[in-house]
Amino acid sequence: MATESENGNCLGWAARDPSGVLSPYKFNRRVLGCDDVSLKITHCGICYADVVWTRNKLGDSKYPVVPGHEIVGIVQDVGSNVHGFKTGDHVGVGTYVDSCRSCEYCDDGLEVHCSKGSVYTFNAVDADGTITKGGYSSFIVVHERYCYKIPDNYPLASAAPLLCAGITVYTPMKRHKMDQPGKSLGVIGLGGLGHMAVKFGKAFGLHVTVFSTSISKKEEALNLLGADRFVISSDEQQMQALTKSLDFIVDTASGDHAFDPYMALLKTYGILVLVGFPSEIKLHPASIILGSKTIFGSVTGGTKETQEMLEFCAANKIYPEIELVPIQYVNEALERLIKRDIKYRFVIDVENSLK
């Protein structure tokens, strides 16, 4: 997808080492192929994945790393075989940019689960052997299959966080039928993912309870996001009052936390979906055996569901809460993200700040 060059055709911001400090960086995007879409990037959301790979948290970072996988922009050119997009269209690119396109999962539009492994939007090895580079950059060239139409009436800046944070909670909520009006949903954690789970829950007609360790989030949970109830998860009395009251829980917390107290809140046949990354899951077997409860894991989503989610958000006027920042602020933004000092998603104004 991309090769390094001092006189490259694409300007981005990259981390050069595990310090994770980003600075301007030029490289070459691949030549437009017959099935490709070239889009001028207008905005890119900032995700915790950007921290993980710019700082080599998993030991597999391939420097220089140009992060960013919540990408939106405007089509500037399309390949000769492309019929789904045209110049001027508003488009998005999410967490992956390629897959085998022939396994059972790709055939079902679940490319994120590709049997041979989907190719991530940044820090992955592309089909041509180069390393993928993400949305902290001026433009990107992507196979049309992995591009999404953003409805014309939907603000581009708001669309960016949907392509990771949004789809990460939308996918399991749809898969596990959390779209039944009148059912009850618990949301653990109120960050980028959690606030979207609340918004989707309300749009699906659910009674939504937010669980947080921080009382400071109460007012916004109830008044800004529209949750029905707010519970301090460390308050045993508040927790016990909700025993066997929830049909579903979406757990977005990545800090280590006990699971037994939350499993006790589920009704018989209740479902907890884990989308955060704590270091371990520990629970007593009785927490799932009694009441026949289930814990599921989930990642982002396939191309079919991502497009569906974008259209659902436009139709229902669901917008992430964002803080728009220039790319020159990105190092401070990543530090603030680590400290959870963001309500609720940073979005880089690439179009107006990347020079």
XYZ file of C-alpha atoms in Angstrom:
355
model
C 0.000 0.000 0.000
C 2.719 2.456 0.902
C 6.462 2.969 0.510
C 8.708 5.456 2.296
C 10.033 8.441 0.345
C 11.288 11.915 1.252
C 9.390 13.209 -1.770
C 6.372 10.954 -1.269
C 2.938 11.727 -2.672
C 1.247 11.437 0.728
C 1.848 13.511 3.846
C 1.142 11.881 7.177
C 2.127 11.910 10.810
C 4.122 8.904 12.018
C 5.734 7.457 15.126
C 9.324 6.376 14.526
C 9.961 4.419 17.749
C 8.214 3.131 20.914
C 8.135 6.621 22.431
C 5.075 6.934 20.230
C 5.782 10.584 19.461
C 4.304 11.486 16.083
C 5.661 14.020 13.602
C 5.256 14.803 9.879
C 6.284 12.039 7.490
C 6.127 11.659 3.708
C 5.544 8.355 1.925
C 4.074 6.993 -1.291
C 0.605 5.524 -1.555
C 0.171 2.784 -4.136
C -0.942 3.582 -7.659
C -4.716 3.433 -8.105
C -5.742 -0.078 -9.173
C -8.780 -0.977 -11.288
C -10.802 -1.936 -8.160
C -9.518 0.895 -5.966
C -10.958 4.075 -4.538
C -8.673 7.016 -3.762
C -10.048 9.317 -1.107
C -8.888 12.652 0.222
C -9.043 12.272 3.998
C -11.024 14.985 5.765
C -11.196 13.483 9.279
C -9.775 10.601 11.300
C -10.899 9.428 14.722
C -8.351 8.674 17.442
C -8.696 5.164 18.867
C -6.798 3.407 21.672
C -5.375 1.140 18.946
C -3.356 4.189 17.876
C -1.684 4.207 21.300
C -1.091 0.445 21.203
C 0.799 0.383 17.915
C 2.576 3.731 18.026
C 4.036 2.654 21.393
C 4.700 -0.991 20.477
C 2.510 -2.296 23.316
C 2.170 -5.702 21.610
C 5.763 -5.937 20.429
C 4.848 -6.050 16.730
C 4.959 -2.396 15.642
C 6.526 -1.834 12.213
C 8.015 1.656 12.273
C 7.389 4.215 10.992
C 3.757 3.761 12.097
C 1.097 6.027 10.589
C -1.941 5.224 12.766
C -5.647 5.859 12.292
C -8.473 3.483 11.346
C -11.552 5.690 11.698
C -11.144 7.385 8.327
C -13.578 9.560 6.406
C -13.136 11.628 3.313
C -14.176 12.465 -0.218
C -13.543 10.297 -3.288
C -11.015 11.919 -5.595
C -10.584 9.063 -8.101
C -11.832 5.530 -8.789
C -10.459 2.584 -10.744
C -11.961 1.413 -14.044
C -13.865 -1.503 -12.426
C -15.385 0.572 -9.610
C -19.132 1.120 -9.975
C -20.211 1.661 -6.361
C -18.412 4.985 -5.863
C -17.803 8.131 -7.875
C -15.734 11.296 -7.502
C -17.163 13.546 -4.805
C -18.828 10.769 -2.786
C -18.462 10.833 1.006
C -16.785 7.610 2.122
C -15.371 5.898 5.163
C -12.651 3.302 5.769
C -12.547 1.273 8.971
C -10.203 -1.094 10.744
C -9.238 -3.303 7.791
C -8.481 -2.730 4.095
C -8.233 -6.236 2.656
C -9.119 -9.893 3.222
C -8.989 -13.115 1.202
C -12.475 -12.481 -0.304
C -13.068 -16.219 -0.771
C -13.551 -17.852 2.663
C -16.936 -18.510 4.278
C -16.680 -15.356 6.412
C -15.755 -13.053 3.536
C -18.597 -14.603 1.515
C -20.985 -13.620 4.327
C -19.726 -10.029 4.512
C -17.869 -10.805 7.745
C -14.411 -9.912 6.426
C -13.225 -8.953 9.912
C -13.237 -12.721 10.628
C -11.468 -13.697 7.377
C -9.997 -17.208 7.727
C -6.638 -16.000 6.403
C -6.745 -12.852 8.533
C -7.991 -9.450 7.459
C -5.338 -6.844 6.616
C -5.476 -4.046 9.176
C -5.621 -0.445 8.007
C -2.254 0.345 9.567
C 0.803 -1.589 10.797
C -0.085 -4.674 8.745
C 1.555 -6.368 5.767
C -0.376 -5.578 2.602
C -0.765 -7.886 -0.411
C 2.265 -6.280 -2.088
C 4.483 -6.761 0.977
C 4.454 -3.099 2.051
C 3.229 -1.947 5.458
C -0.228 -0.382 5.615
C -0.428 3.207 6.772
C -3.528 4.727 8.299
C -5.632 7.833 8.365
C -3.311 10.350 10.015
C -2.523 11.281 6.415
C -3.696 13.303 3.423
C -5.203 10.505 1.321
C -5.561 6.732 1.084
C -6.096 4.169 -1.691
C -8.359 1.249 -0.764
C -10.121 -1.589 -2.615
C -13.768 -0.530 -3.022
C -15.009 -3.526 -1.001
C -13.593 -1.971 2.174
C -15.030 1.514 1.603
C -18.386 2.641 2.978
C -20.836 5.203 1.691
C -21.494 7.900 4.252
C -25.000 9.325 3.784
C -24.869 12.844 2.335
C -26.722 14.372 5.286
C -24.337 12.928 7.872
C -21.452 15.159 9.111
C -18.082 13.714 8.103
C -16.422 14.517 11.450
C -19.166 12.634 13.293
C -18.911 9.635 10.978
C -15.266 8.918 11.828
C -15.766 7.316 15.293
C -18.515 5.076 13.924
C -15.930 3.142 11.897
C -14.359 1.561 14.985
C -16.044 2.637 18.232
C -19.520 2.613 16.702
C -19.340 -0.680 14.823
C -17.614 -2.411 17.772
C -20.769 -2.049 19.867
C -23.375 -2.067 17.062
C -22.276 -5.498 15.773
C -22.804 -7.497 18.994
C -25.932 -5.548 19.869
C -27.513 -6.599 16.574
C -26.080 -10.118 16.635
C -27.488 -10.831 20.101
C -30.834 -9.159 19.373
C -30.388 -6.211 21.688
C -32.709 -4.235 19.437
C -35.935 -5.401 21.122
C -37.825 -2.383 22.512
C -38.626 -2.647 26.210
C -35.687 -4.909 27.104
C -33.062 -3.760 29.604
C -29.400 -3.045 28.845
C -26.455 -2.374 31.137
C -23.397 -0.545 29.782
C -20.128 -0.897 31.700
C -17.749 2.011 31.116
C -18.581 5.351 29.526
C -15.813 6.123 27.054
C -15.724 6.105 23.264
C -17.382 2.677 23.008
C -19.656 2.952 26.030
C -21.259 6.232 25.025
C -22.115 4.733 21.616
C -23.645 1.656 23.293
C -25.907 4.002 25.274
C -26.936 5.883 22.127
C -27.676 2.675 20.202
C -29.511 1.221 23.196
C -31.834 4.213 23.388
C -32.377 4.157 19.604
C -33.338 0.455 19.899
C -35.913 1.314 22.575
C -34.055 -0.264 25.504
C -34.070 0.763 29.156
C -30.394 1.674 29.636
C -28.368 1.598 32.865
C -24.813 2.957 32.888
C -22.245 1.487 35.303
C -19.210 3.599 36.126
C -16.651 4.007 38.877
C -16.857 7.793 38.497
C -19.760 9.852 39.851
C -18.551 12.729 37.651
C -20.057 10.962 34.628
C -23.577 10.787 36.072
C -25.001 14.042 34.740
C -23.793 13.511 31.175
C -24.852 9.834 31.166
C -28.405 10.802 32.081
C -28.857 14.197 30.457
C -26.540 14.263 27.435
C -26.621 10.587 26.413
C -30.132 9.837 27.627
C -29.452 6.835 29.878
C -32.336 5.894 32.191
C -30.227 5.077 35.246
C -26.685 5.585 36.519
C -25.028 3.231 39.009
C -21.698 3.545 40.822
C -20.341 0.035 40.330
C -18.378 0.081 43.605
C -21.581 0.723 45.606
C -22.711 -2.759 46.689
C -26.151 -1.541 47.724
C -26.836 0.043 44.318
C -25.571 -3.088 42.557
C -27.600 -5.541 44.660
C -30.771 -3.531 44.021
C -30.461 -4.513 40.344
C -29.999 -8.277 40.861
C -31.530 -10.285 37.979
C -32.895 -7.143 36.307
C -30.960 -6.901 33.024
C -31.457 -8.762 29.743
C -28.125 -7.634 28.305
C -24.824 -6.079 29.325
C -22.264 -4.509 26.984
C -18.919 -4.395 28.804
C -16.617 -1.755 27.296
C -14.215 -1.476 30.253
C -10.572 -2.261 29.545
C -9.410 -1.842 33.139
C -9.428 -5.000 35.244
C -12.737 -5.522 37.023
C -14.709 -8.265 38.733
C -17.228 -10.097 36.555
C -19.289 -11.935 39.186
C -21.103 -8.793 40.429
C -22.239 -7.985 36.887
C -23.279 -11.548 36.018
C -25.545 -11.425 39.088
C -27.435 -8.536 37.473
C -28.455 -10.593 34.437
C -31.790 -12.332 34.182
C -32.008 -16.033 33.304
C -30.522 -16.541 29.795
C -28.969 -13.090 30.067
C -26.032 -12.120 27.853
C -22.863 -10.155 28.606
C -20.828 -9.070 25.579
C -17.194 -8.119 26.187
C -15.703 -5.563 23.804
C -13.072 -4.094 26.146
C -9.677 -5.662 26.837
C -9.074 -6.295 30.555
C -5.953 -8.360 31.259
C -8.061 -11.359 32.331
C -11.599 -12.623 32.845
C -12.165 -14.223 36.242
C -15.524 -15.453 37.463
C -17.079 -18.222 39.518
C -18.612 -20.996 37.368
C -21.911 -20.553 39.240
C -22.133 -17.026 37.793
C -22.918 -18.464 34.377
C -24.261 -21.934 35.227
C -27.031 -20.693 37.519
C -29.459 -18.872 35.259
C -27.858 -20.271 32.062
C -26.058 -17.010 31.336
C -23.596 -16.393 28.528
C -20.470 -14.301 27.962
C -19.614 -13.440 24.352
C -16.635 -11.597 22.900
C -16.841 -9.346 19.864
C -14.554 -7.288 17.624
C -15.551 -4.682 15.044
C -17.826 -5.813 12.205
C -18.110 -6.901 8.596
C -18.625 -4.653 5.576
C -22.354 -5.382 5.320
C -23.062 -4.457 8.935
C -20.819 -1.393 8.859
C -22.778 0.044 5.941
C -26.035 -0.800 7.704
C -24.866 0.979 10.870
C -23.921 4.156 8.986
C -27.372 4.283 7.412
C -29.028 3.553 10.773
C -27.140 6.433 12.416
C -28.112 8.844 9.655
C -31.772 7.775 9.727
C -31.980 8.033 13.528
C -29.766 11.114 13.923
C -27.253 9.298 16.142
C -24.017 11.273 16.440
C -20.925 10.450 18.539
C -19.828 13.128 21.014
C -16.540 14.381 19.603
C -13.721 16.825 20.296
C -12.305 18.088 16.996
C -8.543 18.708 17.080
C -5.860 19.746 14.567
C -3.263 17.106 13.697
C -0.592 19.215 15.422
C -2.375 18.397 18.715
C -2.272 14.634 18.184
C 0.492 13.843 20.695
C -1.378 15.702 23.443
C -4.616 13.991 22.399
C -3.038 10.537 22.723
C -1.737 11.442 26.202
C -5.199 12.615 27.193
C -6.722 9.425 25.787
C -4.414 7.339 28.000
C -5.627 9.377 30.997
C -9.256 8.982 29.827
C -9.500 12.748 29.618
C -11.877 12.860 26.648
C -15.637 13.110 26.180
C -15.965 10.955 24.213
C -13.872 10.650 21.043
C -11.109 12.769 19.530
C -11.421 13.411 15.796
C -8.555 14.935 13.811
C -9.546 17.708 11.417
C -7.144 16.410 8.765
C -8.493 18.522 5.910
C -7.949 21.862 7.648
C -4.759 21.172 9.613
C -2.505 18.735 7.722
C -0.146 20.949 5.735
